[in-house]
């Protein structure tokens, strides 16, 4: 019985491993990173919009810096900044005092089975008494008496954010989804495989160690994982569905192909945005428009129309009812762009999506031919175009046309690394800024996978480190106080930010706190 459990678990892990590996073969499908925008401002470039409120251009000096190799931005709470950093063998969590940058504690972190596809980022939750806790996975041994050839057994853990004291350590599990705050609020939840290789969501009371699981916590069956706020991908008998689960209740389930079309799968890339104000999900999913699986692409000679590889859909969060669709588009290109300044929340700016207007991917080489893309601002409730940029050449899958940057969503740095400009997303016009204005651009990171795992040829997916940049995306030597107002990790009048090779704390000016 023990051996059969091991073999079934391995079969499940192998299946999920194939699903993740398929992403590598199908990255050209997913519109994850292939959305270049204007190569250069055309002759018909719209005039600059009214200048935004003046940004402070005074150079900011760090109050403290710590040499580190961060793989993403910190999470801050209770005067502590939690950041993940890579080492020669993996990833460690580091907790720093926001007041002076003193390291409070450090612990190793295991990325788990999501490593190749889901960015590894810090998570801080609350206990029932209001104490902040860092929650993550650590490597664990195969349970005693279990003859298992499955690698990467892990244990969910919780540490006091301020002191580093261990608050909870779970038993070894085949964890499929890393720990997250239950209901987005408190304690520790995670998803693991049971003895039948089905997904089970667990809820742990961090203070008591009491654990609950199964239908009382999440009544979904099959193999499932979260893909957005209260939104899950569920695979049963090879059919994928989307399900909205809130407070232990399934509000609705629908086959993903009925929403996004034949061949759609979250395995090919996905990004979902949730607006509580509008009762709305907006999501894009990759599509395989062929009759063969992505692991066979390298064995075929064919062309794939880029417009057939992705679709964006707006649908009601409460019912799943589709409101609008936009073929050939995706929103994953804007995953680093905030939404506070957009119509999705309390702002007046339009959210943005990226659209292929023409072009193909040639297999087995995976090269682009005659590809054109454009940036579009759209009404989130109707999907209708509010403004759009002129289509430009898209040369390779990994060239970004919407440069990753930090902000509220009312401005983006549109273009490529050879030509970009600051765009006002309220109007679709370039903003009247100068090169003295500094912004916060982002650069993707990776890390070394733990040994003896299933993904020997892939790096782990980190998040982003930051660098100061001009409105054109060009790196500059230092941040300004104006740029620091875009940073979303301030605490105790200090902005904490991960830069290349370091984590730094900057005291904010009183007028900008």
Coordinates of C-alpha atoms in Angstrom, one line a residue:
X1 CA 0.0 0.0 0.0
X2 CA 2.8 2.4 0.8
X3 CA 4.6 1.6 -2.4
X4 CA 1.4 2.0 -4.4
X5 CA 0.9 5.5 -2.9
X6 CA 4.5 6.4 -3.9
X7 CA 4.0 5.2 -7.5
X8 CA 0.7 7.1 -7.8
X9 CA 2.2 10.2 -6.4
X10 CA 5.1 10.0 -8.8
X11 CA 2.6 9.6 -11.7
X12 CA 0.8 12.7 -10.6
X13 CA 4.0 14.7 -10.2
X14 CA 5.2 13.4 -13.6
X15 CA 1.9 14.5 -15.1
X16 CA 2.2 18.0 -13.6
X17 CA 5.9 18.1 -14.5
X18 CA 4.8 17.5 -18.1
X19 CA 2.3 20.3 -17.9
X20 CA 4.9 22.7 -16.7
X21 CA 7.5 21.4 -19.2
X22 CA 5.0 21.9 -21.9
X23 CA 5.2 25.6 -21.1
X24 CA 8.8 25.6 -22.1
X25 CA 7.9 24.1 -25.5
X26 CA 5.0 26.3 -25.9
X27 CA 6.3 29.6 -24.6
X28 CA 5.8 31.1 -28.0
X29 CA 2.1 30.3 -27.5
X30 CA 1.6 32.0 -24.2
X31 CA 2.3 35.7 -25.0
X32 CA 4.3 35.7 -21.7
X33 CA 7.1 37.8 -23.0
X34 CA 6.7 38.6 -26.6
X35 CA 5.0 41.9 -26.9
X36 CA 7.2 44.6 -28.2
X37 CA 5.7 48.0 -28.8
X38 CA 6.7 51.1 -30.8
X39 CA 10.2 50.8 -32.2
X40 CA 10.3 54.6 -32.6
X41 CA 7.7 57.3 -32.3
X42 CA 6.0 57.4 -35.8
X43 CA 5.4 60.6 -37.6
X44 CA 1.8 60.6 -36.4
X45 CA 2.8 60.2 -32.7
X46 CA 0.1 62.0 -30.6
X47 CA 1.1 65.1 -28.8
X48 CA 2.1 64.9 -25.2
X49 CA -0.7 65.1 -22.7
X50 CA -0.8 67.6 -19.9
X51 CA 2.2 67.3 -17.6
X52 CA 1.6 65.3 -14.5
X53 CA 2.2 66.7 -11.0
X54 CA 5.9 67.6 -10.7
X55 CA 8.1 64.8 -9.5
X56 CA 10.9 65.6 -7.0
X57 CA 14.2 65.2 -9.0
X58 CA 16.5 65.4 -5.9
X59 CA 18.8 62.4 -5.8
X60 CA 17.9 60.0 -2.9
X61 CA 20.6 58.6 -0.7
X62 CA 20.0 55.2 0.9
X63 CA 19.7 55.2 4.7
X64 CA 21.1 51.7 4.6
X65 CA 22.1 49.0 2.1
X66 CA 22.8 45.3 2.5
X67 CA 24.8 43.4 -0.1
X68 CA 22.6 40.5 -1.3
X69 CA 21.4 38.8 -4.5
X70 CA 17.7 39.4 -4.3
X71 CA 15.3 37.6 -6.7
X72 CA 12.4 39.9 -6.1
X73 CA 11.0 42.8 -4.1
X74 CA 10.5 42.7 -0.3
X75 CA 7.3 42.3 1.6
X76 CA 7.1 44.7 4.5
X77 CA 5.1 44.6 7.8
X78 CA 5.6 45.6 11.4
X79 CA 8.9 47.3 10.7
X80 CA 10.4 44.3 9.0
X81 CA 11.3 43.7 5.4
X82 CA 11.3 40.1 4.1
X83 CA 13.2 39.4 0.9
X84 CA 14.3 36.3 -0.9
X85 CA 17.8 36.0 -2.2
X86 CA 19.6 33.5 -4.3
X87 CA 22.7 31.5 -3.3
X88 CA 24.9 29.1 -5.1
X89 CA 22.6 26.2 -4.1
X90 CA 19.2 27.8 -3.8
X91 CA 17.2 30.5 -2.1
X92 CA 17.2 31.9 1.4
X93 CA 14.7 34.2 3.2
X94 CA 16.2 37.2 4.9
X95 CA 14.4 39.5 7.4
X96 CA 15.7 43.0 7.9
X97 CA 14.9 45.8 10.3
X98 CA 13.4 48.7 8.3
X99 CA 14.9 51.2 10.7
X100 CA 18.5 50.3 10.2
X101 CA 18.9 47.4 7.8
X102 CA 20.1 45.0 10.5
X103 CA 19.5 41.4 9.6
X104 CA 17.1 39.8 12.1
X105 CA 17.1 36.2 10.8
X106 CA 17.5 34.0 7.8
X107 CA 16.1 30.6 6.7
X108 CA 16.4 28.4 3.6
X109 CA 13.4 28.3 1.3
X110 CA 12.4 25.5 -1.1
X111 CA 10.6 26.6 -4.2
X112 CA 8.5 23.5 -4.6
X113 CA 7.0 22.0 -7.7
X114 CA 5.8 25.4 -9.0
X115 CA 9.5 26.5 -9.5
X116 CA 9.8 26.8 -13.3
X117 CA 6.5 28.6 -13.9
X118 CA 5.3 30.5 -10.8
X119 CA 7.6 33.3 -9.5
X120 CA 9.0 32.7 -6.0
X121 CA 8.0 35.6 -3.8
X122 CA 7.8 36.2 0.0
X123 CA 4.5 35.7 1.7
X124 CA 3.5 37.2 5.1
X125 CA 0.4 36.2 6.9
X126 CA -1.2 37.0 10.2
X127 CA -2.0 34.7 13.2
X128 CA -5.3 34.8 15.0
X129 CA -3.8 37.2 17.6
X130 CA -2.5 39.5 14.9
X131 CA 1.2 38.4 14.9
X132 CA 2.9 38.6 11.5
X133 CA 4.4 35.4 10.2
X134 CA 6.6 34.5 7.2
X135 CA 5.2 31.3 5.6
X136 CA 7.0 29.2 3.0
X137 CA 8.3 25.7 2.2
X138 CA 11.5 24.0 3.4
X139 CA 13.1 20.8 2.2
X140 CA 12.0 17.6 4.1
X141 CA 13.0 14.0 4.2
X142 CA 10.8 11.2 2.8
X143 CA 8.4 10.1 5.5
X144 CA 9.7 7.2 7.6
X145 CA 8.7 3.8 6.3
X146 CA 7.8 5.1 2.8
X147 CA 9.6 3.6 -0.1
X148 CA 9.4 6.6 -2.4
X149 CA 11.4 7.6 -5.4
X150 CA 9.5 10.9 -5.6
X151 CA 11.9 13.8 -5.0
X152 CA 11.2 17.2 -3.4
X153 CA 9.2 16.3 -0.4
X154 CA 8.7 19.6 1.5
X155 CA 7.2 20.9 4.7
X156 CA 5.2 24.1 5.1
X157 CA 6.6 26.3 7.9
X158 CA 5.9 29.6 9.6
X159 CA 8.3 31.9 11.4
X160 CA 7.6 35.0 13.5
X161 CA 8.4 37.8 11.2
X162 CA 10.2 40.0 13.8
X163 CA 12.1 37.3 15.8
X164 CA 12.5 34.4 13.4
X165 CA 11.1 32.0 16.0
X166 CA 9.6 28.9 14.5
X167 CA 5.8 29.0 15.0
X168 CA 4.8 25.9 12.9
X169 CA 6.4 23.1 11.0
X170 CA 4.2 20.7 9.1
X171 CA 4.9 17.1 8.2
X172 CA 6.6 16.2 4.9
X173 CA 4.2 16.5 2.0
X174 CA 4.1 16.5 -1.8
X175 CA 3.1 20.2 -1.9
X176 CA 1.8 21.4 -5.3
X177 CA 1.0 25.0 -4.3
X178 CA 3.2 27.0 -1.9
X179 CA 1.8 28.4 1.4
X180 CA -0.5 31.4 1.1
X181 CA -2.6 33.4 3.5
X182 CA -6.0 31.6 3.9
X183 CA -8.8 33.7 2.4
X184 CA -6.1 36.2 1.7
X185 CA -6.1 37.2 5.4
X186 CA -4.5 34.9 8.0
X187 CA -3.0 31.6 9.0
X188 CA -1.3 29.2 6.5
X189 CA -2.9 27.4 3.6
X190 CA -1.3 25.2 1.0
X191 CA -2.3 22.5 -1.5
X192 CA -0.8 19.0 -1.6
X193 CA -1.4 15.7 -3.2
X194 CA -3.2 13.0 -1.3
X195 CA -2.6 9.2 -1.6
X196 CA -4.7 9.1 -4.8
X197 CA -2.7 12.0 -6.3
X198 CA -5.7 14.4 -6.0
X199 CA -5.3 17.9 -4.7
X200 CA -6.3 18.8 -1.2
X201 CA -6.2 22.3 0.3
X202 CA -5.1 22.5 3.9
X203 CA -5.7 25.3 6.5
X204 CA -3.3 25.5 9.4
X205 CA -3.9 27.6 12.5
X206 CA -0.4 28.8 13.0
X207 CA -0.7 29.4 16.7
X208 CA -2.3 26.1 17.7
X209 CA -0.8 24.0 14.9
X210 CA -4.3 22.6 14.3
X211 CA -4.8 21.5 10.6
X212 CA -8.0 21.2 8.6
X213 CA -8.3 20.0 5.0
X214 CA -10.6 18.6 2.3
X215 CA -14.0 19.6 1.4
X216 CA -14.6 21.8 4.5
X217 CA -11.8 24.1 3.3
X218 CA -12.0 23.7 -0.5
X219 CA -14.7 21.4 -2.0
X220 CA -13.0 21.2 -5.4
X221 CA -12.0 17.7 -6.6
X222 CA -9.3 16.7 -9.1
X223 CA -6.0 18.4 -9.5
X224 CA -6.3 22.2 -8.8
X225 CA -4.2 25.3 -8.3
X226 CA -5.0 29.0 -7.7
X227 CA -4.5 31.2 -10.8
X228 CA -6.0 34.4 -9.4
X229 CA -7.7 35.9 -6.4
X230 CA -10.2 33.1 -5.4
X231 CA -9.9 31.7 -8.9
X232 CA -8.7 28.1 -9.5
X233 CA -7.7 26.0 -12.4
X234 CA -9.1 22.5 -12.0
X235 CA -8.2 19.4 -14.1
X236 CA -10.4 16.3 -13.9
X237 CA -10.1 13.5 -16.4
X238 CA -8.0 15.7 -18.7
X239 CA -10.6 18.5 -18.8
X240 CA -9.6 21.9 -17.4
X241 CA -12.1 24.2 -15.7
X242 CA -12.0 27.5 -14.0
X243 CA -13.7 27.7 -10.6
X244 CA -14.4 30.7 -8.3
X245 CA -14.1 29.5 -4.7
X246 CA -14.8 31.9 -1.8
X247 CA -14.8 31.1 1.9
X248 CA -15.0 27.4 1.3
X249 CA -17.9 27.6 -1.3
X250 CA -17.7 27.0 -5.0
X251 CA -19.6 29.9 -6.6
X252 CA -19.3 28.5 -10.1
X253 CA -17.2 26.2 -12.4
X254 CA -16.9 26.4 -16.2
X255 CA -14.8 24.6 -18.8
X256 CA -11.9 26.8 -19.8
X257 CA -12.4 26.1 -23.5
X258 CA -16.0 27.5 -23.2
X259 CA -14.5 30.8 -22.0
X260 CA -11.3 31.1 -24.0
X261 CA -11.9 28.7 -27.0
X262 CA -10.7 25.4 -28.2
X263 CA -7.1 24.6 -27.2
X264 CA -7.0 27.1 -24.3
X265 CA -5.0 26.1 -21.2
X266 CA -3.4 27.8 -18.3
X267 CA -0.4 25.6 -19.0
X268 CA 0.4 27.8 -22.0
X269 CA 0.6 31.0 -19.9
X270 CA -2.1 32.9 -18.0
X271 CA -2.7 36.1 -16.1
X272 CA -5.9 37.1 -14.3
X273 CA -6.8 40.5 -12.8
X274 CA -9.5 40.9 -10.2
X275 CA -11.6 44.0 -9.6
X276 CA -13.8 43.9 -6.6
X277 CA -15.2 47.3 -7.5
X278 CA -16.4 46.0 -10.9
X279 CA -17.2 42.4 -9.9
X280 CA -14.9 41.5 -12.7
X281 CA -12.1 39.1 -13.7
X282 CA -10.0 40.0 -16.8
X283 CA -7.8 37.2 -17.9
X284 CA -5.7 36.0 -20.8
X285 CA -4.8 32.4 -21.5
X286 CA -2.5 30.8 -24.1
X287 CA -4.1 28.7 -26.8
X288 CA -2.7 25.8 -28.8
X289 CA -4.5 26.1 -32.2
X290 CA -2.9 22.8 -33.5
X291 CA -4.0 19.2 -33.3
X292 CA -0.8 18.0 -31.6
X293 CA 0.7 18.7 -28.1
X294 CA 3.4 21.3 -27.5
X295 CA 6.0 18.6 -26.7
X296 CA 5.7 17.6 -30.4
X297 CA 6.3 21.1 -31.8
X298 CA 10.0 20.5 -32.2
X299 CA 9.3 17.5 -34.4
X300 CA 7.0 19.4 -36.8
X301 CA 7.5 21.9 -39.6
X302 CA 4.6 24.4 -39.6
X303 CA 3.6 28.0 -39.1
X304 CA 1.3 29.3 -36.3
X305 CA -0.6 32.5 -36.6
X306 CA 0.2 34.6 -33.5
X307 CA -3.4 35.9 -33.3
X308 CA -4.6 32.3 -32.8
X309 CA -2.3 31.8 -29.7
X310 CA -3.9 34.0 -27.1
X311 CA -7.2 35.6 -26.0
X312 CA -8.3 38.0 -23.3
X313 CA -11.7 37.7 -21.7
X314 CA -13.6 39.8 -19.3
X315 CA -16.1 37.9 -17.1
X316 CA -18.2 38.4 -14.0
X317 CA -16.5 37.3 -10.8
X318 CA -19.8 36.4 -9.2
X319 CA -21.2 34.3 -12.0
X320 CA -18.5 33.5 -14.6
X321 CA -20.7 35.2 -17.3
X322 CA -18.5 36.3 -20.2
X323 CA -18.9 40.0 -20.9
X324 CA -16.4 40.4 -23.8
X325 CA -13.5 38.8 -25.6
X326 CA -10.5 40.1 -27.5
X327 CA -8.8 37.7 -29.8
X328 CA -5.0 37.8 -30.3
X329 CA -4.5 39.8 -27.1
X330 CA -3.1 39.2 -23.6
X331 CA -2.7 41.1 -20.3
X332 CA 0.3 39.2 -19.0
X333 CA 2.5 41.8 -20.6
X334 CA 1.2 44.3 -18.0
X335 CA 1.6 42.0 -14.9
X336 CA 4.1 44.4 -13.2
X337 CA 1.8 47.5 -13.8
X338 CA -0.3 48.5 -10.8
X339 CA -4.1 49.0 -11.0
X340 CA -4.7 51.6 -8.3
X341 CA -4.7 54.5 -10.8
X342 CA -7.0 52.7 -13.3
X343 CA -10.7 52.2 -13.7
X344 CA -10.3 48.7 -12.2
X345 CA -10.0 50.5 -8.8
X346 CA -10.5 54.2 -8.0
X347 CA -8.5 55.8 -10.8
X348 CA -9.5 57.2 -14.2
X349 CA -6.8 55.6 -16.4
X350 CA -7.5 52.7 -18.8
X351 CA -5.9 49.3 -18.1
X352 CA -3.7 48.1 -21.0
X353 CA -3.4 44.9 -23.0
X354 CA -1.1 43.8 -25.8
X355 CA -2.3 42.7 -29.2
X356 CA -0.8 40.8 -32.1
X357 CA -2.0 42.4 -35.3
X358 CA -0.3 39.9 -37.7
X359 CA 2.6 37.5 -37.9
X360 CA 3.6 33.9 -37.4
X361 CA 5.8 31.6 -35.4
X362 CA 7.8 29.2 -37.5
X363 CA 8.5 25.7 -36.1
X364 CA 10.6 23.9 -35.3
X365 CA 12.9 26.9 -35.1
X366 CA 10.4 28.9 -33.0
X367 CA 11.2 32.1 -34.9
X368 CA 8.9 35.0 -35.6
X369 CA 7.9 36.0 -39.2
X370 CA 6.3 39.3 -40.1
X371 CA 5.1 39.8 -36.5
X372 CA 3.4 43.1 -35.5
X373 CA 2.0 44.1 -32.1
X374 CA 0.3 47.1 -30.6
X375 CA -0.5 48.5 -27.1
X376 CA -4.2 49.1 -26.4
X377 CA -6.0 50.9 -23.6
X378 CA -9.4 49.4 -23.0
X379 CA -12.7 49.8 -21.1
X380 CA -12.6 47.0 -18.5
X381 CA -16.4 46.4 -18.5
X382 CA -16.8 46.3 -22.3
X383 CA -13.4 45.5 -23.6
X384 CA -13.8 48.3 -26.1
X385 CA -10.7 50.1 -27.3
X386 CA -10.2 53.5 -25.7
X387 CA -6.9 54.2 -27.5
X388 CA -4.3 52.2 -29.3
X389 CA -0.7 52.6 -30.5
X390 CA 0.5 52.1 -34.0
X391 CA 1.5 48.5 -34.7
X392 CA 5.2 47.8 -34.8
X393 CA 7.6 45.0 -35.5
X394 CA 7.9 42.2 -33.0
X395 CA 11.3 40.6 -33.5
X396 CA 11.7 37.8 -30.9
X397 CA 9.6 36.1 -28.2
X398 CA 11.7 37.6 -25.4
X399 CA 11.7 41.3 -26.5
X400 CA 9.4 43.4 -24.3
X401 CA 7.4 46.2 -25.7
X402 CA 5.9 47.2 -22.4
X403 CA 8.9 47.7 -20.2
X404 CA 8.4 46.2 -16.7
X405 CA 8.1 49.1 -14.3
X406 CA 6.6 50.2 -11.0
X407 CA 3.6 52.5 -10.9
X408 CA -0.1 53.0 -10.2
X409 CA -1.2 52.1 -13.7
X410 CA -1.8 55.7 -14.9
X411 CA 1.5 55.7 -16.8
X412 CA 3.6 53.0 -18.5
X413 CA 7.0 53.0 -20.2
X414 CA 6.0 51.9 -23.7
X415 CA 8.5 50.7 -26.3
X416 CA 11.6 48.5 -26.5
X417 CA 15.0 48.7 -25.0
X418 CA 16.1 50.7 -28.1
X419 CA 13.3 53.2 -28.1
X420 CA 10.7 53.8 -25.4
X421 CA 8.7 56.7 -23.8
X422 CA 6.4 57.4 -20.9
X423 CA 2.8 57.0 -21.9
X424 CA -0.3 58.4 -20.2
X425 CA -2.8 55.5 -20.0
X426 CA -5.7 57.9 -19.6
X427 CA -5.2 59.3 -23.1
X428 CA -2.7 57.0 -24.9
X429 CA -0.5 60.1 -25.4
X430 CA 3.1 60.5 -24.4
X431 CA 3.6 62.5 -21.1
X432 CA 5.4 65.8 -21.0
X433 CA 8.3 64.8 -18.8
X434 CA 12.0 65.5 -18.9
X435 CA 15.1 63.3 -18.6
X436 CA 15.6 64.6 -15.1
X437 CA 12.5 62.6 -14.0
X438 CA 13.5 59.2 -12.7
X439 CA 11.3 56.1 -12.6
X440 CA 11.7 52.5 -11.3
X441 CA 12.2 49.9 -14.0
X442 CA 12.3 46.2 -13.3
X443 CA 14.4 43.3 -14.5
X444 CA 13.4 39.6 -14.3
X445 CA 15.4 37.2 -12.1
X446 CA 16.1 33.5 -11.8
X447 CA 17.7 31.3 -9.2
X448 CA 19.5 27.9 -9.0
X449 CA 17.1 24.9 -8.6
X450 CA 17.5 22.7 -5.5
X451 CA 19.4 19.4 -6.3
X452 CA 17.7 16.1 -7.1
X453 CA 14.6 17.6 -8.6
X454 CA 12.6 17.0 -11.8
X455 CA 13.6 20.2 -13.5
X456 CA 17.3 19.7 -14.1
X457 CA 17.4 21.9 -17.3
X458 CA 15.4 24.8 -16.0
X459 CA 16.2 27.8 -13.7
X460 CA 13.8 28.7 -11.1
X461 CA 11.5 31.6 -11.8
X462 CA 12.2 34.6 -9.6
X463 CA 10.4 37.9 -9.7
X464 CA 12.0 41.3 -10.4
X465 CA 14.8 43.5 -9.1
X466 CA 14.6 47.2 -9.7
X467 CA 16.8 49.9 -11.3
X468 CA 16.4 53.6 -11.7
X469 CA 15.6 54.6 -15.2
X470 CA 14.6 57.5 -17.4
X471 CA 11.2 57.8 -19.2
X472 CA 12.8 55.9 -22.0
X473 CA 13.8 52.9 -19.8
X474 CA 17.5 53.7 -19.9
X475 CA 19.3 53.0 -16.6
X476 CA 20.6 56.0 -14.6
X477 CA 22.9 56.0 -11.6
X478 CA 20.5 56.9 -8.8
X479 CA 16.9 57.0 -7.6
X480 CA 15.2 60.3 -6.9
X481 CA 12.7 61.1 -4.2
X482 CA 10.1 61.3 -6.9
X483 CA 10.8 57.8 -8.1
X484 CA 10.5 56.5 -4.5
X485 CA 6.9 57.6 -4.5
X486 CA 6.1 54.8 -7.0
X487 CA 7.5 52.1 -4.6
X488 CA 4.8 50.0 -3.0
X489 CA 6.9 48.8 -0.1
X490 CA 7.1 51.7 2.3
X491 CA 7.0 51.3 6.1
X492 CA 7.9 53.6 8.9
X493 CA 8.5 56.5 6.4
X494 CA 11.0 54.3 4.6
X495 CA 10.9 52.8 1.1
X496 CA 12.6 49.4 0.9
X497 CA 13.6 48.2 -2.5
X498 CA 15.6 45.3 -4.1
X499 CA 18.2 46.5 -6.6
X500 CA 20.8 44.5 -8.4
X501 CA 23.2 43.1 -5.8
X502 CA 21.6 44.7 -2.8
X503 CA 18.5 45.6 -0.7
X504 CA 18.3 49.3 0.3
X505 CA 16.1 51.5 2.6
X506 CA 15.4 55.1 1.7
X507 CA 13.9 57.6 4.1
X508 CA 11.0 59.4 2.4
X509 CA 10.7 63.1 2.4
X510 CA 7.9 64.3 4.7
X511 CA 5.9 65.8 1.9
X512 CA 5.9 62.5 0.1
X513 CA 5.1 60.2 3.0

